[in-house]
Coordinates of C-alpha atoms and ligand atoms in Angstrom, one line a residue:
X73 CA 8.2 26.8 -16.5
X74 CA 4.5 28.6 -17.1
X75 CA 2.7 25.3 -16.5
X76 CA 3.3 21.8 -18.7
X77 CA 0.4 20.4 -20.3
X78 CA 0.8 16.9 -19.8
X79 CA 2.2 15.2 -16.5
X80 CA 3.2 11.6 -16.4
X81 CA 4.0 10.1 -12.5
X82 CA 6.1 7.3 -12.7
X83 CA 4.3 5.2 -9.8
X84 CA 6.1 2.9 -7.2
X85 CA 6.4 -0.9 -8.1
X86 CA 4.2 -2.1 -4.3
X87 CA 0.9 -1.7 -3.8
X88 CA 1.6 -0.6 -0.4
X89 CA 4.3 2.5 -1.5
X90 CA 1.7 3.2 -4.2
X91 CA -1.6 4.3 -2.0
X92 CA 1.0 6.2 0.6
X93 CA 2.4 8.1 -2.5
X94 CA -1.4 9.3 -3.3
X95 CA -1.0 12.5 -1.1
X96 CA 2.0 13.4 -3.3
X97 CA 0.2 12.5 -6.0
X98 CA -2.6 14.8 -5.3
X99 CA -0.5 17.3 -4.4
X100 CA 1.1 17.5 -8.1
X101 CA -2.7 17.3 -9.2
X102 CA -3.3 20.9 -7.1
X103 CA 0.0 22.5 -8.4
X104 CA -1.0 21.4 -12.4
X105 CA -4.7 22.0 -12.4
X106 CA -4.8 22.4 -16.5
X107 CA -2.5 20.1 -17.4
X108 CA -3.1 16.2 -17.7
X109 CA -2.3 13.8 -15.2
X110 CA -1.6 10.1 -16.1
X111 CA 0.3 7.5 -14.4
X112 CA 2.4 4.9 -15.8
X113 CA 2.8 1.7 -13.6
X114 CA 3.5 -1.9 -13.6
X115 CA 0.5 -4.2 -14.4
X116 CA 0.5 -5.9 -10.8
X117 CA 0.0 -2.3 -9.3
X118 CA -1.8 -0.4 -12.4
X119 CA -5.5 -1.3 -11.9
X120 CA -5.1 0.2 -8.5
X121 CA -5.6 4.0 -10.1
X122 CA -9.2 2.8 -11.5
X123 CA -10.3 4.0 -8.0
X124 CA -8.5 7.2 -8.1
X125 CA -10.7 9.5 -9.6
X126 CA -7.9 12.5 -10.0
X127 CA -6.3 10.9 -13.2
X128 CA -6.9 11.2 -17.1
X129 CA -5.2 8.0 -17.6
X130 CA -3.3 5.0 -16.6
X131 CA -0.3 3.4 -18.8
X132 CA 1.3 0.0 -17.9
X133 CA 4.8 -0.7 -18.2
X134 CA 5.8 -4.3 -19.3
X135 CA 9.0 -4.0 -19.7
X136 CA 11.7 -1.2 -20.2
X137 CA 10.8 -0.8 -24.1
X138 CA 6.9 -0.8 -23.6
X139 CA 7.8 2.0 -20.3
X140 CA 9.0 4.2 -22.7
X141 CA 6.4 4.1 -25.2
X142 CA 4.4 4.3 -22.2
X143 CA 6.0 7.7 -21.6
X144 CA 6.3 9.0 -24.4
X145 CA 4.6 12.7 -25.6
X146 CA 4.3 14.1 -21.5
X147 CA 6.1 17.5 -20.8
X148 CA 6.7 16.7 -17.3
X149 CA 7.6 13.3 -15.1
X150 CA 7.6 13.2 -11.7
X151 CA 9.2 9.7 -10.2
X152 CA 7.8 7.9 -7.4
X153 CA 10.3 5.5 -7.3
X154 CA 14.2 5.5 -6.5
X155 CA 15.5 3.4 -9.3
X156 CA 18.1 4.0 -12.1
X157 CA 16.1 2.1 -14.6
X158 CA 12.9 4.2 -14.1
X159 CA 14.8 7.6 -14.6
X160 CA 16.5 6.6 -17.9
X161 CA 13.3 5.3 -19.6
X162 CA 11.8 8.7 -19.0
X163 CA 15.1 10.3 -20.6
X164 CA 14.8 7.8 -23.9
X165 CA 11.5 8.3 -24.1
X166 CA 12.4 12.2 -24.6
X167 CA 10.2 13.3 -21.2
X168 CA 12.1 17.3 -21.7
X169 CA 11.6 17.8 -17.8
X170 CA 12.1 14.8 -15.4
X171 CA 11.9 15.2 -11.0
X172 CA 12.7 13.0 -8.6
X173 CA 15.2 11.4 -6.0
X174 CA 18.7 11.3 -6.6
X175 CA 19.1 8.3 -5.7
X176 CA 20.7 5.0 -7.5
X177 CA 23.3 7.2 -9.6
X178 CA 20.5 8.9 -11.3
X179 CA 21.3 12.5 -10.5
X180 CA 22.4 13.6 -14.0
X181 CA 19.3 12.1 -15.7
X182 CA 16.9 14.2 -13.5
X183 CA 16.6 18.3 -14.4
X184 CA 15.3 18.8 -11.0
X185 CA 16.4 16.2 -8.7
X186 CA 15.6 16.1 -4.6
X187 CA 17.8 15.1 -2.1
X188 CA 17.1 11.5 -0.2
X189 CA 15.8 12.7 3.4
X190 CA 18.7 11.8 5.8
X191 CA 16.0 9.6 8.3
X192 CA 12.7 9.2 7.8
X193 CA 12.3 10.9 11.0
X194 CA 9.4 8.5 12.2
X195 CA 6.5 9.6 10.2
X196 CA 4.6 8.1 7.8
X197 CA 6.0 7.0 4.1
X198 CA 3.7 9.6 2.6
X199 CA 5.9 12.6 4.1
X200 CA 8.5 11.0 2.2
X201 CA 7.0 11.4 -1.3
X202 CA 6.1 14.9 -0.1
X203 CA 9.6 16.2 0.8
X204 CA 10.8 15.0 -2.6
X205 CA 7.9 17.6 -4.0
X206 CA 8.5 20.3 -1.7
X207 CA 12.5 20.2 -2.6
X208 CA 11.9 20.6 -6.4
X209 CA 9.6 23.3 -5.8
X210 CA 6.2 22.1 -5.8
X211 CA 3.6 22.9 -3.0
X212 CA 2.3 20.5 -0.7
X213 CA -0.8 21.9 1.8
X214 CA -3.6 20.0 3.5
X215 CA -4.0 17.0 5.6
X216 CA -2.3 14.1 3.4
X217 CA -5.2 12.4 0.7
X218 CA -4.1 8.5 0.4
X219 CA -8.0 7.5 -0.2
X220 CA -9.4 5.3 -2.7
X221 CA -12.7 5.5 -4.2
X222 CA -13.8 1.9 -4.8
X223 CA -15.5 2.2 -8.2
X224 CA -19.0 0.7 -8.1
X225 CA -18.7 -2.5 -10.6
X226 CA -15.3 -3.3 -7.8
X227 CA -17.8 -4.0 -5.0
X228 CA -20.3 -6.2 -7.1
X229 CA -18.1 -8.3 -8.7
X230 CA -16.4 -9.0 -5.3
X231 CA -20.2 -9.5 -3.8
X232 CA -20.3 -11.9 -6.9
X233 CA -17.6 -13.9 -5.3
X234 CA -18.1 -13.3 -1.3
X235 CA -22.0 -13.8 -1.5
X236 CA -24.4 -12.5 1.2
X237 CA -23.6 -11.4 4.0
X238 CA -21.1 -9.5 6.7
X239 CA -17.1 -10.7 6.1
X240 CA -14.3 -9.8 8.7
X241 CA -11.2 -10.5 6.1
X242 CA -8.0 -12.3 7.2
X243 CA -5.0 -11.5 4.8
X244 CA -1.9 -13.5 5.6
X245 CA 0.8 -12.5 3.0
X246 CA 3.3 -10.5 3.2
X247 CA 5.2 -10.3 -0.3
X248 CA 8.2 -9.0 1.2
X249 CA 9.0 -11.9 3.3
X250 CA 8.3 -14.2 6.0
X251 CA 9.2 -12.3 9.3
X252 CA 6.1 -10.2 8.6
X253 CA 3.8 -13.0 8.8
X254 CA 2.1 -13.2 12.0
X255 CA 1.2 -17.1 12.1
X256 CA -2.2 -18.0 10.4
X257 CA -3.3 -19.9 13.3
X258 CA -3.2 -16.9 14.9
X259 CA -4.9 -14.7 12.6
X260 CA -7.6 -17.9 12.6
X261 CA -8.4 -17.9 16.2
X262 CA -8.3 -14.2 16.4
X263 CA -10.6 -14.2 13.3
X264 CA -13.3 -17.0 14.3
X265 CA -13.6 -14.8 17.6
X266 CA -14.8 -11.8 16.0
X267 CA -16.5 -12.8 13.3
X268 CA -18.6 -15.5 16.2
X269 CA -19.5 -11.2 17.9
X270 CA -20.4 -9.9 14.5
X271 CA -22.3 -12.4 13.3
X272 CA -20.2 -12.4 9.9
X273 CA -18.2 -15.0 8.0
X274 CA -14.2 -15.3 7.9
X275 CA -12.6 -14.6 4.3
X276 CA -9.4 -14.8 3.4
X277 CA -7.8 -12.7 0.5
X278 CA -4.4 -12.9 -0.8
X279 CA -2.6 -14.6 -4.0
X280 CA -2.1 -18.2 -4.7
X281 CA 0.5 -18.0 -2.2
X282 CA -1.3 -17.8 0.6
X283 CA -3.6 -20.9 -0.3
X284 CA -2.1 -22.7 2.3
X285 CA -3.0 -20.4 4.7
X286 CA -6.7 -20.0 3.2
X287 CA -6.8 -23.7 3.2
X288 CA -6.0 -24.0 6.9
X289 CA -8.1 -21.2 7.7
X290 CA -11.1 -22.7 5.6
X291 CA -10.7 -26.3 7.5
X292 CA -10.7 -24.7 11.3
X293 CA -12.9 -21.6 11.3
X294 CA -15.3 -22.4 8.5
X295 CA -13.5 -19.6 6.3
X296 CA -14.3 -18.7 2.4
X297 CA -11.0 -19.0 0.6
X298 CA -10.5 -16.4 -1.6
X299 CA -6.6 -16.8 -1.9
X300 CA -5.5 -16.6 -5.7
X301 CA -8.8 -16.1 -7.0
X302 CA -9.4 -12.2 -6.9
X303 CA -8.2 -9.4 -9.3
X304 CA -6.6 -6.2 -8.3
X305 CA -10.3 -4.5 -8.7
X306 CA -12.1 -7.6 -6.9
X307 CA -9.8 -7.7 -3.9
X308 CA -10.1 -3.5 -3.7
X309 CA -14.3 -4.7 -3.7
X310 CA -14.5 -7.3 -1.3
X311 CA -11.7 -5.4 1.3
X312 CA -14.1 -2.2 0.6
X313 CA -17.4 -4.4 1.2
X314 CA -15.3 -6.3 4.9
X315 CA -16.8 -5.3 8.3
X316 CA -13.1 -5.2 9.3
X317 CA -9.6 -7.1 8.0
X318 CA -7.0 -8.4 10.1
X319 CA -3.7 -7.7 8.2
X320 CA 0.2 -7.9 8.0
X321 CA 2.1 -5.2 6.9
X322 CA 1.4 -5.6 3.2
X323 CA -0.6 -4.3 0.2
X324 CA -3.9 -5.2 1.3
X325 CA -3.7 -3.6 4.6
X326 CA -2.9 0.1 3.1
X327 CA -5.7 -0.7 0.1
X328 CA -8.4 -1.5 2.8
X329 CA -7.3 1.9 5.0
X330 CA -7.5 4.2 1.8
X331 CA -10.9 2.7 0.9
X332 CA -11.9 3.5 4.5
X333 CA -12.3 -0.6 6.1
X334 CA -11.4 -0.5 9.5
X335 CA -7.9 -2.9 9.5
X336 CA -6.1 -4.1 12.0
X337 CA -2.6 -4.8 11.3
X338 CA 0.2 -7.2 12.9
X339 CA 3.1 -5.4 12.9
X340 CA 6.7 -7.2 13.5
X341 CA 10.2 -6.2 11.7
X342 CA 8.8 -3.1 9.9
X343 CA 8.6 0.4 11.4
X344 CA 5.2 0.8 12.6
X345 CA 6.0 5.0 12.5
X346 CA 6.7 4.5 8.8
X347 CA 4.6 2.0 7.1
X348 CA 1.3 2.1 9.7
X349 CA -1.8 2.0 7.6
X350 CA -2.9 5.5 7.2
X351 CA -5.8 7.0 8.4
X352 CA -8.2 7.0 11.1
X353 CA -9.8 3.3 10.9
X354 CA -6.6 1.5 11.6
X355 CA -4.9 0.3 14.5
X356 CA -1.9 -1.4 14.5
X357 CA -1.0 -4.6 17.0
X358 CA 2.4 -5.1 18.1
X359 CA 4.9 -6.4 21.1
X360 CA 7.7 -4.4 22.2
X361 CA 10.8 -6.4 21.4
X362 CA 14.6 -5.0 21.8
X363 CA 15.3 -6.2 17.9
X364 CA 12.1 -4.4 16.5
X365 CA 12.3 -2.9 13.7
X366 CA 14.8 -4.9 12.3
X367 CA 13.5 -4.7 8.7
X368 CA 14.8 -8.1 7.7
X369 CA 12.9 -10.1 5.3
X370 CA 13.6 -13.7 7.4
X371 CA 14.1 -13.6 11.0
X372 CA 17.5 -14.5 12.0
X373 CA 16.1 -15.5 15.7
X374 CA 13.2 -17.1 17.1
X375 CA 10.6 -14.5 15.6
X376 CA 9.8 -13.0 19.2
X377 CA 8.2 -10.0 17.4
X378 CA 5.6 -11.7 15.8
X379 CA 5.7 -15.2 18.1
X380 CA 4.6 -12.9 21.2
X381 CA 1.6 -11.1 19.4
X382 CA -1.1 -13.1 20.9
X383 CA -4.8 -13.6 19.0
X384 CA -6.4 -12.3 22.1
X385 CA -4.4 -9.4 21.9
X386 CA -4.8 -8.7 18.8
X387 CA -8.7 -8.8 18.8
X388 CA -9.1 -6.7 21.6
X389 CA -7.2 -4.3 19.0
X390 CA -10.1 -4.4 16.8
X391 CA -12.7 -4.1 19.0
X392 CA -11.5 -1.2 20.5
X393 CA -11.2 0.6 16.8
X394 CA -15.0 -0.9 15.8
X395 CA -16.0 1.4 19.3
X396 CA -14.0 3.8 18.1
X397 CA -11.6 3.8 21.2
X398 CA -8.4 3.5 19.1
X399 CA -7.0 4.4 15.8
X400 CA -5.8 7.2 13.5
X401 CA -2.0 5.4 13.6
X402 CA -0.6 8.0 10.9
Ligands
SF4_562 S1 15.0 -9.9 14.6 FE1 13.5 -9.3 16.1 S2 12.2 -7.8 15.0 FE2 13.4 -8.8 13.4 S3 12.1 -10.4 12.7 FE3 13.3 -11.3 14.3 S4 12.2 -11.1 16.2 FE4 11.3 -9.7 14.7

């Protein structure tokens, strides 16, 4: 095809896949520099492309009727996620030339369709958005792009809610499941320490379901409980406006390394090779156990993986990355 006019990207349903498909992203950017470039997304992940300053436009999906209204009028699609469901509302919606995965029976509804890598190989999530673009044809050059640009009126309304002040950030969810929580106790103690050095004040961030865990941390370490009470733009603010976070493998922890906040991240279950924050300002923390990674969302044994992490450990992690001794885990 000479060029399309208009590109639609079809983004991933987590926060997390989402910022480690931005390279990919950018890279379809590079190859279509005339046409326009919008995403369609769900509404929990949509807001997220406010701070990426490459798009024309962001659509959300509600639901498959209002996806492919969503979708309709682009010449080109590109999908960032695997799913059946995703593929056909791009073909109702009449999308004439649909890429992605072949994946989840989908293979007829795509007219160029990429092959699922056979391993991830170890590297990084963003390679795997990649090789789906290089295998339909579209170049991918440069060191990998997964920042965010934290738009100005982000970092005050956050400020509006944090106050004065320096913040280390504690976020103890993990959406995906409970083996990879490391224990808030743990991110308290290791918390209180560094924020006691830096002179700053504990937050915690995260949705209403970690209010038990902002609760606790609030009652032992004097922390401002920010659980369930931040937007998508004001949790991008105050992680952009944190002196460091600690973090599990989750959303937050791949927002704060794309807006540039040093992170330090627990990791457990989940392949650190693949799912590391990515950039230079994060470190991840981690024990060697025989059963890691497992990838299971519960833990079928004692939690070793996460029960062995020790605070100490973990905040000699971070101040190793603040002195710049450690980091760069992509
Ligand atoms: S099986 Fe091993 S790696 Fe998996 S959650 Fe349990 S302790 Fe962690």
């Amino acid at each position: 095809m000479s060029g399309p006019r208009s590109v639609v990207v079809r983004a991933p349903n987590w926060l997390g896949d989402a910022v480690l498909s931005l390279p990919a992203l950018r890279d379809l950017r590079a190859a279509f520099p005339g046409a326009r470039l919008e995403v369609v997304a769900r509404p929990a992940v949509a807001p997220l492309y406010g701070a990426v300053p490459e798009l024309a436009g962001v659509r959300e999906a509600r639901g498959f009727a209002t996806e492919v209204d969503a979708l309709r009028g682009f010449e080109l699609g590109v999908l960032f996620t695997n799913s059946f469901g995703t593929a056909l509302a791009m073909r109702v919606a009449g999308v004439p030339e649909r890429w992605g995965y072949a994946r989840d029976g989908r293979g007829l509804l795509l007219t160029r369709a990429a092959r699922r890598p056979a391993a991830a190989g170890g590297k990084s999530q963003v390679f795997y958005y990649r090789a789906m673009l290089e295998q339909i044809g579209v170049a991918t050059s440069g060191a990998p792009d997964a920042s965010l640009r934290c738009p100005d009126p982000w970092r005050a309304a956050a400020r509006a809610k944090l106050g004065a002040g320096r913040f280390v950030g504690v976020a103890p969810g993990a959406a995906y499941g409970g083996a990879k929580r490391w224990p808030a106790e743990r991110f308290a103690a290791a918390a209180a320490e560094l924020a006691r050095e830096r002179e700053a004040r504990v937050v915690v961030l995260g949705t209403a379901a970690e209010r038990p865990a902002g609760k606790m941390l609030a009652q032992v370490c004097g922390a401002l409980d920010l659980t369930g009470n931040t937007s998508l733009p004001e949790l991008c603010g105050a992680l952009a406006e944190l002196d460091l976070l600690l973090t599990n493998d989750s959303g937050p922890m791949h927002v704060a390394a794309a807006l540039g906040t040093p992170v330090v991240a627990a990791f457990g279950p989940t392949d650190w090779r693949e799912t590391a924050p990515f950039g230079g300002r994060a470190a991840i923390a981690r024990e060697s156990v025989e059963c890691a990674p497992c990838r299971f969302r519960e833990c079928p044994i004692d939690h070793r993986c996460m029960e062995r992490l020790a605070p100490a450990r973990v905040a000699e992690t971070a101040r190793a990355l603040l002195r710049g001794e450690t980091g760069g885990v992509a």
